[in-house]
Coordinates of C-alpha atoms and ligand atoms in Angstrom, one line a residue:
M23 CA -1.4 -45.1 -8.9
T24 CA -3.3 -46.4 -11.0
A25 CA -4.3 -45.2 -14.7
D26 CA -7.0 -43.2 -13.0
G27 CA -5.3 -41.7 -10.7
R28 CA -5.9 -43.4 -7.1
Q29 CA -4.3 -45.7 -4.9
P30 CA -4.0 -49.9 -5.7
R31 CA -6.5 -51.0 -3.7
V32 CA -4.5 -54.2 -2.7
A33 CA -6.6 -57.8 -0.8
V34 CA -4.5 -60.4 1.2
I35 CA -6.6 -63.4 2.0
G36 CA -4.5 -64.7 5.4
A37 CA -3.2 -62.9 7.8
G38 CA 0.0 -65.1 8.8
P39 CA 3.7 -64.6 8.8
G40 CA 2.5 -64.3 4.5
G41 CA -0.3 -62.2 4.3
Y42 CA 0.5 -59.4 7.4
P43 CA 4.0 -58.3 6.6
A44 CA 2.9 -58.2 3.1
A45 CA -0.3 -56.3 3.5
F46 CA 2.3 -54.0 6.1
H47 CA 4.7 -53.7 3.5
A48 CA 2.1 -52.6 0.7
A49 CA 0.6 -49.8 2.6
E50 CA 4.0 -48.7 3.2
L51 CA 4.6 -48.8 -0.3
G52 CA 1.7 -46.2 -0.7
M53 CA -0.8 -49.0 -1.2
D54 CA -4.9 -48.7 -0.1
V55 CA -5.2 -52.2 1.8
T56 CA -7.3 -54.9 2.7
L57 CA -6.3 -57.8 5.3
I58 CA -8.8 -60.9 5.5
D59 CA -8.5 -63.8 8.1
P60 CA -11.2 -65.9 10.0
E61 CA -9.2 -64.9 13.3
A62 CA -10.1 -61.5 15.4
N63 CA -6.4 -60.9 14.8
P64 CA -3.3 -61.4 12.6
G65 CA -1.2 -64.1 13.6
G66 CA -2.2 -67.1 11.7
V67 CA -1.1 -70.7 11.9
C68 CA 1.9 -69.8 13.0
L69 CA 0.9 -67.3 16.1
Y70 CA -2.5 -69.3 17.2
R71 CA -1.6 -72.6 16.1
G72 CA 1.6 -73.5 14.9
C73 CA 5.3 -71.7 15.4
I74 CA 4.5 -69.8 19.0
P75 CA 2.6 -72.5 20.8
S76 CA 4.7 -74.9 20.8
K77 CA 8.0 -72.9 21.2
T78 CA 6.2 -71.8 24.4
L79 CA 6.3 -76.0 25.1
L80 CA 9.0 -76.7 23.8
H81 CA 10.4 -74.0 26.4
V82 CA 9.0 -75.6 29.3
A83 CA 9.9 -78.9 28.1
S84 CA 13.7 -77.3 27.4
L85 CA 13.3 -76.2 31.6
L86 CA 12.2 -79.7 33.0
G87 CA 15.2 -81.5 30.8
E88 CA 17.7 -78.8 32.7
A89 CA 16.7 -79.3 35.4
A90 CA 16.9 -82.9 35.5
D91 CA 20.3 -83.2 34.7
A92 CA 21.2 -80.7 36.9
A93 CA 20.6 -83.6 39.2
D94 CA 24.2 -84.6 37.9
W95 CA 25.9 -81.4 38.9
G96 CA 24.6 -81.7 42.2
V97 CA 21.9 -79.6 42.1
S98 CA 17.8 -81.1 43.0
F99 CA 14.2 -79.6 42.6
G100 CA 13.0 -83.2 43.5
R101 CA 9.6 -83.8 40.9
P102 CA 8.2 -81.2 39.3
E103 CA 4.5 -80.0 39.6
I104 CA 2.7 -79.6 36.8
D105 CA -0.8 -77.7 36.7
L106 CA -1.5 -78.1 32.7
D107 CA -4.1 -76.1 33.2
R108 CA -1.5 -72.8 34.3
L109 CA 0.5 -73.9 31.7
R110 CA -2.5 -73.8 29.2
S111 CA -3.0 -69.7 30.5
W112 CA 0.5 -69.2 29.7
K113 CA 0.6 -70.4 26.1
D114 CA -2.9 -68.4 25.3
Q115 CA -1.5 -65.3 27.0
V116 CA 1.3 -65.6 25.0
I117 CA -0.3 -66.0 21.8
S118 CA -2.8 -62.8 23.2
K119 CA -0.3 -61.1 23.7
M120 CA 1.5 -61.0 20.7
T121 CA -2.0 -61.4 18.1
S122 CA -3.5 -58.3 20.0
G123 CA -0.1 -56.7 19.2
L124 CA -0.1 -57.3 15.9
G125 CA -4.0 -56.2 15.6
L126 CA -2.2 -53.0 17.3
L127 CA 0.0 -52.6 14.2
T128 CA -2.5 -53.5 12.0
R129 CA -4.4 -49.9 12.8
A130 CA -2.2 -48.3 13.2
R131 CA -0.5 -48.8 9.6
R132 CA -3.7 -48.5 8.4
V133 CA -4.7 -51.6 6.9
R134 CA -8.9 -52.5 6.6
F135 CA -8.8 -55.9 8.6
V136 CA -11.9 -57.6 7.6
R137 CA -12.3 -60.7 9.7
G138 CA -13.6 -63.5 7.3
L139 CA -13.2 -66.2 4.3
A140 CA -12.3 -64.8 0.8
Q141 CA -13.1 -66.6 -2.4
F142 CA -12.7 -65.4 -6.0
E143 CA -15.7 -64.0 -7.5
D144 CA -14.1 -63.0 -11.0
P145 CA -10.6 -61.7 -11.4
R146 CA -11.0 -58.1 -10.2
A147 CA -13.5 -59.3 -7.2
L148 CA -13.7 -61.5 -3.9
R149 CA -17.1 -62.3 -1.9
I150 CA -15.6 -62.4 1.8
E151 CA -18.0 -64.8 4.0
P152 CA -17.7 -62.8 7.7
T153 CA -17.0 -65.4 10.9
D154 CA -18.0 -62.9 12.9
G155 CA -22.1 -62.6 11.9
G156 CA -23.8 -59.9 9.4
D157 CA -23.2 -60.4 5.8
A158 CA -21.8 -61.5 3.1
Q159 CA -19.4 -59.0 1.0
R160 CA -18.1 -58.6 -2.3
L161 CA -14.7 -56.8 -2.3
E162 CA -12.9 -54.8 -5.7
F163 CA -9.0 -55.4 -6.2
D164 CA -6.8 -53.8 -8.5
Y165 CA -4.1 -57.1 -7.2
A166 CA -4.7 -59.9 -4.3
V167 CA -2.0 -61.7 -2.4
I168 CA -2.9 -65.0 -1.7
A169 CA -1.8 -66.2 1.6
T170 CA -3.8 -68.4 3.0
G171 CA -1.7 -71.5 4.5
S172 CA -2.0 -75.2 5.1
Q173 CA -3.4 -77.3 7.3
P174 CA -2.3 -80.0 9.2
A175 CA -2.7 -83.8 6.5
A176 CA -3.6 -86.9 7.5
P177 CA -3.0 -90.5 5.7
P178 CA -6.0 -91.8 4.0
G179 CA -8.8 -93.7 6.2
F180 CA -7.6 -91.5 9.6
E181 CA -9.9 -89.2 11.5
I182 CA -8.9 -86.9 13.4
D183 CA -11.6 -85.9 15.8
G184 CA -9.7 -84.0 18.4
E185 CA -9.6 -86.6 21.5
R186 CA -8.2 -89.8 20.2
V187 CA -6.6 -89.0 17.1
L188 CA -5.2 -85.4 17.4
D189 CA -3.1 -83.1 15.1
S190 CA -0.5 -81.0 15.5
T191 CA -3.7 -78.3 16.8
S192 CA -5.4 -80.8 19.3
A193 CA -1.9 -81.7 20.5
L194 CA -0.6 -78.1 21.4
E195 CA -3.6 -77.7 24.2
I196 CA -2.4 -79.7 25.9
D197 CA -6.2 -80.8 27.4
D198 CA -4.3 -84.1 29.2
I199 CA -0.5 -85.8 29.4
P200 CA -1.6 -89.0 28.3
G201 CA -0.5 -91.9 29.6
T202 CA 0.4 -93.9 26.6
L203 CA 1.4 -91.4 23.8
L204 CA 2.1 -92.4 19.6
V205 CA 3.5 -90.6 17.2
V206 CA 3.0 -90.8 13.7
G207 CA 6.4 -89.0 11.4
G208 CA 10.1 -88.4 12.7
G209 CA 9.7 -84.9 11.4
Y210 CA 9.2 -81.3 12.5
I211 CA 6.0 -81.8 14.8
G212 CA 6.4 -85.1 15.7
L213 CA 9.8 -84.9 17.3
E214 CA 8.7 -81.5 18.2
L215 CA 5.1 -82.1 20.1
G216 CA 6.7 -85.5 21.0
S217 CA 9.5 -83.9 23.3
V218 CA 7.1 -82.0 24.9
Y219 CA 4.6 -84.6 25.7
A220 CA 7.4 -86.6 26.6
A221 CA 8.5 -84.2 29.1
L222 CA 5.5 -83.5 29.9
G223 CA 5.4 -87.2 31.7
S224 CA 3.5 -89.7 28.3
N225 CA 5.7 -92.4 27.4
V226 CA 6.1 -91.7 23.6
T227 CA 6.4 -93.6 20.8
V228 CA 7.1 -92.1 17.0
V229 CA 6.7 -94.3 14.0
E230 CA 8.3 -93.1 11.1
M231 CA 7.9 -94.4 7.3
E232 CA 11.4 -93.5 6.1
T233 CA 14.4 -95.6 7.0
G234 CA 15.9 -92.1 9.9
L235 CA 14.6 -89.9 11.8
L236 CA 14.2 -85.8 10.5
P237 CA 14.5 -86.5 6.8
G238 CA 15.3 -84.0 5.0
A239 CA 18.6 -83.4 7.6
D240 CA 21.8 -84.3 7.3
R241 CA 22.0 -87.5 9.1
D242 CA 25.4 -86.8 11.5
L243 CA 23.4 -83.6 12.7
V244 CA 20.4 -86.0 13.4
R245 CA 22.5 -88.6 15.3
P246 CA 23.0 -86.6 18.9
L247 CA 19.2 -86.0 18.8
E248 CA 18.3 -89.5 17.8
R249 CA 20.5 -90.5 21.3
K250 CA 19.2 -88.3 23.5
L251 CA 14.9 -89.3 22.4
E252 CA 16.5 -92.8 22.6
S253 CA 16.0 -92.4 26.1
A254 CA 12.9 -89.5 26.4
F255 CA 11.1 -91.7 23.9
A256 CA 9.4 -95.0 25.2
E257 CA 10.5 -96.8 20.8
I258 CA 11.1 -94.6 17.5
L259 CA 10.4 -97.2 15.1
L260 CA 12.2 -96.5 11.6
S261 CA 10.5 -97.7 8.5
T262 CA 7.3 -98.2 10.2
R263 CA 3.3 -97.5 8.9
V264 CA 0.2 -97.4 11.3
A265 CA -1.6 -99.8 8.6
S266 CA -5.2 -98.9 11.1
L267 CA -6.4 -97.3 13.8
Q268 CA -9.1 -98.3 15.8
V269 CA -10.7 -95.5 18.6
R270 CA -12.5 -97.4 21.6
P271 CA -13.5 -95.3 24.6
D272 CA -10.3 -96.0 26.2
G273 CA -7.8 -95.9 23.3
V274 CA -6.6 -96.7 20.1
D275 CA -6.3 -99.6 18.8
V276 CA -2.9 -99.6 16.7
E277 CA -2.2 -102.1 13.5
L278 CA 1.9 -101.6 12.5
A279 CA 2.7 -102.8 9.7
G280 CA 7.1 -103.0 9.1
A281 CA 9.5 -105.5 9.0
R282 CA 11.2 -105.2 11.9
V283 CA 7.8 -104.4 14.0
E284 CA 8.1 -107.3 16.5
E285 CA 4.7 -106.7 17.9
P286 CA 2.4 -105.2 15.2
S287 CA -0.5 -104.9 17.7
R288 CA -0.5 -102.2 20.4
C289 CA -2.8 -99.8 22.4
F290 CA -2.4 -96.4 22.9
E291 CA -3.8 -93.6 24.9
K292 CA -3.7 -91.1 22.0
V293 CA -2.1 -90.6 18.8
L294 CA -0.3 -87.4 17.3
V295 CA -0.5 -87.6 13.5
A296 CA 2.1 -85.2 12.3
V297 CA 2.8 -86.5 8.5
G298 CA 2.8 -83.2 6.6
R299 CA 0.8 -80.2 5.9
R300 CA -1.5 -79.4 2.8
P301 CA -2.1 -76.1 1.3
N302 CA -5.1 -74.4 1.8
S303 CA -6.3 -73.3 -2.2
S304 CA -9.2 -76.0 -3.0
S305 CA -11.9 -73.3 -1.4
L306 CA -10.7 -70.1 -2.7
G307 CA -11.9 -70.3 -5.7
L308 CA -9.6 -69.7 -8.1
D309 CA -10.6 -71.2 -11.2
A310 CA -12.8 -68.1 -11.0
A311 CA -9.9 -65.8 -10.9
G312 CA -7.4 -68.2 -13.6
V313 CA -5.1 -69.2 -10.9
E314 CA -3.1 -72.5 -11.4
S315 CA -2.9 -75.1 -8.9
D316 CA -0.5 -78.3 -9.2
K317 CA -1.5 -81.0 -8.4
R318 CA -0.9 -81.1 -4.8
G319 CA -2.8 -77.9 -4.6
F320 CA 0.0 -75.3 -4.3
V321 CA -0.5 -72.6 -6.5
K322 CA 1.2 -72.3 -9.5
V323 CA 4.3 -68.9 -8.7
D324 CA 7.1 -67.4 -11.0
H325 CA 10.5 -65.7 -9.5
Q326 CA 8.0 -62.6 -8.6
R327 CA 5.2 -64.7 -6.5
R328 CA 2.9 -63.9 -9.5
T329 CA 0.1 -67.3 -10.5
T330 CA -0.6 -67.4 -14.0
A331 CA -3.1 -64.4 -13.1
S332 CA -0.4 -62.4 -13.5
H333 CA -2.6 -59.2 -11.1
I334 CA -2.7 -61.6 -8.4
F335 CA 0.6 -63.3 -5.9
A336 CA 0.8 -66.3 -3.9
I337 CA 3.2 -66.9 -0.5
G338 CA 4.0 -69.0 1.8
D339 CA 2.7 -72.7 2.9
V340 CA 0.0 -71.8 -0.2
A341 CA 3.1 -71.3 -2.7
G342 CA 5.2 -74.5 -2.0
E343 CA 7.9 -76.0 0.0
P344 CA 9.2 -75.3 1.9
M345 CA 6.4 -74.6 4.9
L346 CA 8.3 -72.4 6.7
A347 CA 7.4 -69.2 8.3
H348 CA 10.0 -67.2 7.4
K349 CA 9.8 -68.0 4.0
A350 CA 6.1 -66.8 4.2
T351 CA 7.9 -63.7 4.9
Y352 CA 10.6 -63.2 2.7
E353 CA 8.1 -64.0 -0.2
A354 CA 5.9 -61.1 1.7
H355 CA 8.9 -58.4 0.2
V356 CA 8.6 -60.2 -2.5
A357 CA 5.4 -59.9 -3.5
A358 CA 4.7 -56.3 -1.9
S359 CA 8.1 -55.1 -4.0
A360 CA 6.6 -56.5 -6.8
I361 CA 3.0 -55.1 -6.9
A362 CA 4.6 -51.7 -6.1
G363 CA 6.5 -52.0 -9.9
H364 CA 9.9 -52.8 -7.6
A365 CA 12.4 -55.7 -9.3
M366 CA 12.0 -57.6 -6.2
T367 CA 12.8 -61.3 -7.1
Y368 CA 13.0 -64.7 -5.1
D369 CA 16.2 -65.4 -5.2
A370 CA 17.2 -66.7 -1.1
Q371 CA 20.4 -68.6 -1.3
A372 CA 19.8 -69.8 2.4
I373 CA 15.9 -70.5 3.7
P374 CA 17.2 -71.5 7.1
A375 CA 15.4 -74.6 8.8
V376 CA 15.3 -74.9 12.7
V377 CA 13.9 -78.8 14.5
F378 CA 13.1 -76.9 18.0
T379 CA 14.1 -79.9 20.0
D380 CA 16.7 -80.6 22.5
P381 CA 19.5 -81.0 21.4
E382 CA 18.1 -78.4 18.3
I383 CA 19.1 -78.9 14.5
A384 CA 19.8 -76.2 12.6
W385 CA 20.4 -75.9 8.5
C386 CA 21.1 -74.0 5.8
G387 CA 22.1 -72.9 2.4
L388 CA 23.3 -77.5 0.9
T389 CA 23.2 -79.3 2.7
E390 CA 26.0 -82.3 2.5
A391 CA 23.8 -85.4 0.9
E392 CA 22.3 -82.7 -1.5
A393 CA 25.9 -81.8 -2.4
R394 CA 26.9 -85.2 -2.9
D395 CA 23.3 -86.5 -4.5
S396 CA 23.9 -84.1 -6.9
G397 CA 27.7 -84.4 -7.3
R398 CA 28.8 -81.5 -6.6
P399 CA 32.4 -81.0 -5.5
H400 CA 32.6 -79.7 -1.8
E401 CA 34.5 -80.5 1.5
V402 CA 32.6 -80.5 4.8
A403 CA 34.7 -79.1 7.5
S404 CA 33.0 -80.4 11.2
F405 CA 33.7 -79.6 14.9
P406 CA 32.8 -81.6 16.8
W407 CA 31.1 -80.0 20.8
A408 CA 33.1 -81.6 22.4
A409 CA 35.9 -79.0 22.3
S410 CA 33.9 -76.7 22.7
G411 CA 34.4 -74.8 26.0
R412 CA 31.5 -73.5 26.0
A413 CA 29.2 -76.0 25.3
T414 CA 30.8 -78.4 28.8
T415 CA 30.4 -75.6 30.7
L416 CA 26.9 -76.1 29.5
G417 CA 27.2 -79.7 30.3
R418 CA 25.7 -80.4 26.6
N419 CA 28.8 -82.0 24.8
D420 CA 25.8 -83.3 22.4
G421 CA 26.7 -81.4 19.0
L422 CA 28.2 -81.0 16.4
T423 CA 28.6 -77.8 13.6
K424 CA 29.9 -78.0 9.9
L425 CA 30.5 -75.7 7.2
I426 CA 29.8 -77.6 3.2
L427 CA 32.2 -75.6 1.9
E428 CA 33.0 -75.3 -2.2
P429 CA 37.3 -76.7 -2.7
T430 CA 38.1 -74.6 -5.9
T431 CA 36.7 -71.0 -4.4
E432 CA 36.7 -71.8 -0.3
R433 CA 33.1 -70.2 -0.3
V434 CA 30.6 -71.4 2.5
L435 CA 27.7 -73.0 0.5
G436 CA 25.9 -74.6 3.4
V437 CA 26.1 -74.5 7.3
G438 CA 24.7 -77.4 10.0
I439 CA 24.6 -77.2 13.3
T440 CA 23.4 -79.8 15.8
G441 CA 23.2 -78.8 19.6
R442 CA 21.8 -76.4 22.1
G443 CA 20.7 -73.3 20.4
A444 CA 21.7 -74.0 17.1
G445 CA 18.5 -71.7 16.5
E446 CA 19.6 -68.9 17.5
L447 CA 23.5 -69.7 15.7
I448 CA 22.0 -70.9 12.2
A449 CA 22.0 -67.5 11.3
E450 CA 25.5 -66.4 10.7
G451 CA 25.6 -69.3 8.5
V452 CA 22.7 -67.9 6.9
L453 CA 25.1 -64.1 6.6
A454 CA 27.7 -66.6 5.5
V455 CA 25.6 -68.3 2.2
E456 CA 23.8 -65.3 0.9
M457 CA 27.1 -63.1 1.2
G458 CA 29.1 -66.0 -0.4
A459 CA 31.5 -66.0 2.5
R460 CA 35.1 -68.0 2.8
V461 CA 35.8 -69.8 5.4
D462 CA 38.4 -67.4 5.5
D463 CA 35.9 -64.6 6.6
L464 CA 34.6 -67.6 9.0
R465 CA 38.0 -67.7 10.4
L466 CA 39.5 -64.4 11.0
S467 CA 35.7 -62.7 11.8
I468 CA 36.7 -62.8 16.2
H469 CA 33.7 -65.1 18.1
P470 CA 33.4 -64.1 21.5
H471 CA 34.4 -66.4 23.8
P472 CA 33.3 -69.2 25.7
T473 CA 30.0 -69.5 23.3
T474 CA 28.8 -72.4 21.0
S475 CA 29.0 -69.5 18.2
E476 CA 33.1 -70.2 18.0
T477 CA 31.5 -73.4 16.5
L478 CA 31.7 -71.9 13.4
M479 CA 34.6 -69.8 13.3
E480 CA 36.2 -73.8 15.0
A481 CA 34.5 -75.5 12.0
A482 CA 36.6 -73.0 9.4
E483 CA 40.4 -73.6 11.5
V484 CA 38.9 -77.1 10.8
F485 CA 39.1 -76.5 6.8
F486 CA 42.7 -74.9 8.2
N487 CA 44.2 -77.9 10.0
T488 CA 45.0 -75.1 12.6
S489 CA 42.2 -74.8 15.8
P490 CA 43.7 -75.1 18.5
H491 CA 40.4 -77.1 20.0
Y492 CA 40.1 -80.3 18.0
I493 CA 42.7 -82.2 15.3
A494 CA 40.6 -84.2 12.5
R495 CA 40.5 -87.0 11.4
N496 CA 40.4 -87.0 8.1
R497 CA 42.4 -84.0 7.4
G498 CA 46.3 -84.4 6.4
Ligands
FAD506 P1 -0.5 -69.6 8.0 O1 0.3 -68.8 9.0 O2 -0.9 -70.8 7.9 O3 -1.5 -67.8 7.9 C1 -2.5 -68.3 6.8 C2 -3.6 -67.9 7.3 O4 -4.8 -67.4 6.3 C3 -4.8 -68.6 8.8 O5 -5.1 -67.6 9.7 C4 -5.8 -69.3 7.4 O6 -6.9 -68.8 8.8 C5 -6.5 -67.9 6.6 N1 -6.6 -68.6 5.5 C6 -7.4 -69.6 5.0 N2 -7.9 -69.5 3.6 C7 -7.9 -68.0 4.2 C8 -9.5 -67.8 3.2 N3 -10.3 -68.5 2.3 N4 -9.9 -66.3 3.7 C9 -9.2 -65.7 4.3 N5 -8.8 -65.8 4.9 C10 -7.6 -67.0 4.9 N6 7.7 -72.6 11.2 C11 8.9 -71.9 11.3 O7 9.1 -71.3 10.5 N7 8.9 -72.5 12.6 C12 8.5 -72.8 13.4 O8 9.3 -73.2 15.1 C13 7.6 -73.5 12.9 N8 6.5 -74.0 14.0 C14 5.2 -75.0 13.6 C15 4.6 -75.6 14.3 C16 3.5 -76.1 14.3 C17 2.8 -76.5 15.2 C18 3.1 -76.2 13.2 C19 1.3 -76.2 12.4 C20 3.7 -75.3 11.9 C21 4.8 -74.4 12.1 N9 5.8 -73.6 11.3 C22 7.0 -73.4 12.2 C23 4.9 -73.8 10.3 C24 4.8 -72.4 10.0 O9 3.3 -72.1 10.9 C25 4.3 -71.7 8.6 O10 4.5 -72.3 7.6 C26 3.6 -70.4 8.5 O11 2.7 -69.9 9.7 C27 3.1 -70.5 7.2 O12 2.4 -69.0 7.0 P2 1.6 -68.0 6.2 O13 1.4 -67.4 6.1 O14 1.6 -68.7 4.3 O15 -0.3 -69.3 6.2
NAD507 P1 7.0 -83.3 8.0 O1 7.0 -83.1 6.8 O2 8.3 -82.2 9.0 O3 6.9 -85.0 8.5 C1 6.3 -85.4 8.2 C2 7.0 -86.6 8.5 O4 5.8 -88.5 8.9 C3 8.3 -87.6 7.2 O5 9.6 -87.7 8.2 C4 7.4 -88.1 6.5 O6 8.5 -89.6 5.8 C5 6.8 -88.9 7.4 N1 5.0 -89.6 7.0 C6 4.3 -89.9 6.2 N2 3.5 -90.7 6.5 C7 3.9 -91.1 7.2 C8 2.6 -92.7 7.5 N3 1.8 -93.0 7.3 N4 3.0 -93.8 8.6 C9 4.6 -93.2 9.6 N5 5.3 -91.4 9.2 C10 4.4 -90.5 7.8 O7 5.3 -82.7 8.4 P2 5.4 -82.3 10.3 O8 6.1 -82.6 10.9 O9 3.4 -82.6 10.2 O10 5.6 -80.4 9.8 C11 5.0 -79.7 8.7 C12 5.1 -78.9 8.2 O11 5.3 -77.6 9.0 C13 7.0 -79.7 8.2 O12 7.5 -79.8 7.0 C14 7.4 -77.9 8.5 O13 7.4 -77.1 7.8 C15 6.7 -77.0 9.3 N6 6.4 -77.6 10.7 C16 8.4 -76.4 10.8 C17 8.5 -76.1 11.7 C18 9.9 -75.9 12.1 O14 10.5 -74.9 11.7 N7 10.2 -75.7 13.7 C19 7.8 -76.8 13.0 C20 6.5 -77.5 12.9 C21 6.5 -77.8 11.5

């Protein structure tokens, strides 16, 4: 309650996986909540233009891959026929099922939903410009949560036209399947959407400016994916940049720059730019509210996600890396609890990262490279999926599960997994790191057989040199 006996008024700006859980949680804690977003229903980038549509299409890509693999097992389905209109409509149905469900939940939780774009007028009020017609309105608040997310970034001089030069939003529309597609950026989006287009029939070339794909992941986790993509993609060019793009009516002329580029002038039907995202903070009127951002535009926050104006919070992509939906949702709980006066702080030990390629790559906690670079004492226990019964039954031995361990305490500091379904398996690693599990806890917890979840237990066995299925060469 406020000093004058009212429920505190909370304005949540942006209804993505940061904003809508923050609004719901604040309402559950007894606050008077208004949630503002330009779309008709909550969902944000994740549901409308990110996680959900991309994973819907990646599921289809995986199905196509598995059907092709089945030929080696004596089952042939023939050449797939792809009806793009039906595929698009299936993806749109998935989005609308999820977002309309969130609309119902918003009403059920008595959260007021205002469709529009908000901007701070002063430290206690927003101006909301409706996106569905009508007049602008002023909304006064006691607390605000900024959850406005991020948008695709592009290198200087790259103009996204949505037809020849795409960003993730336009690529997810799958207007057609280009014969040739250049993907600029070998990170999450480049590899996930590149995989979708390759599975649908495009000749995909990836250029990545760093020396390896997915620069933030451990190299041994990336290697099995690299091997698979070398045959799925036409070409992967590392340490390479796009020096210039020239859009023509029938394609895009591209100049590539890099020490190992043999053919710098190329033409592609389409180009997908996937070089990172930038926070949506510049048009929020942050100055009017006394909220500071850093030089990249991320709103500055403390351990409770309080901004430099202590009654205003910021969560999700707009509050900094990693730009992941589950990190935004975690922060939503921290901020709503802090508004309610609870002592909850942001102290996650393991934010999982999952790249939904085939094979998937997932990791959490400390990576081996981070441990090495920071000089932190560590041991690594790895179990290759070549020794997993379940992976063999699936015809997918191209995986690896590894534990990064603290030598003195034998605590699990990090977990990395590459392989089919790695994204599901990493949750056990998150729990192990968050609960301070020791390697013995993983070894002595009975895992169901035959499953790829056993590879976590087997990696723990490798640490003790007791794996029944694998002898690690580097362990005595
Ligand atoms: P957002 O989801 O971006 O939502 C912010 C909302 O605020 C938007 O609806 C926006 O329109 C609205 N908004 C902006 N400005 C205003 C304003 N002034 N007033 C009112 N509303 C405003 N993450 C994962 O964890 N897993 C994945 O598999 C995954 N896949 C992805 C695939 C793609 C192609 C992309 C692009 C991203 C993916 N991400 C994934 C990242 C994930 O989408 C983001 O981390 C997540 O959506 C961030 O949530 P958020 O609530 O901070 O912001
Ligand atoms: P990213 O940061 O994952 O990858 C961008 C890549 O582009 C990097 O490898 C970078 O080195 C490279 N790059 C940058 N500039 C370049 C240039 N000029 N030429 C060639 N390469 C260049 O960014 P993204 O793939 O655009 O994704 C944005 C964010 O969205 C991700 O970081 C992640 O937070 C989120 N996301 C998550 C998922 C998931 O969780 N599965 C999926 C998609 C997106």
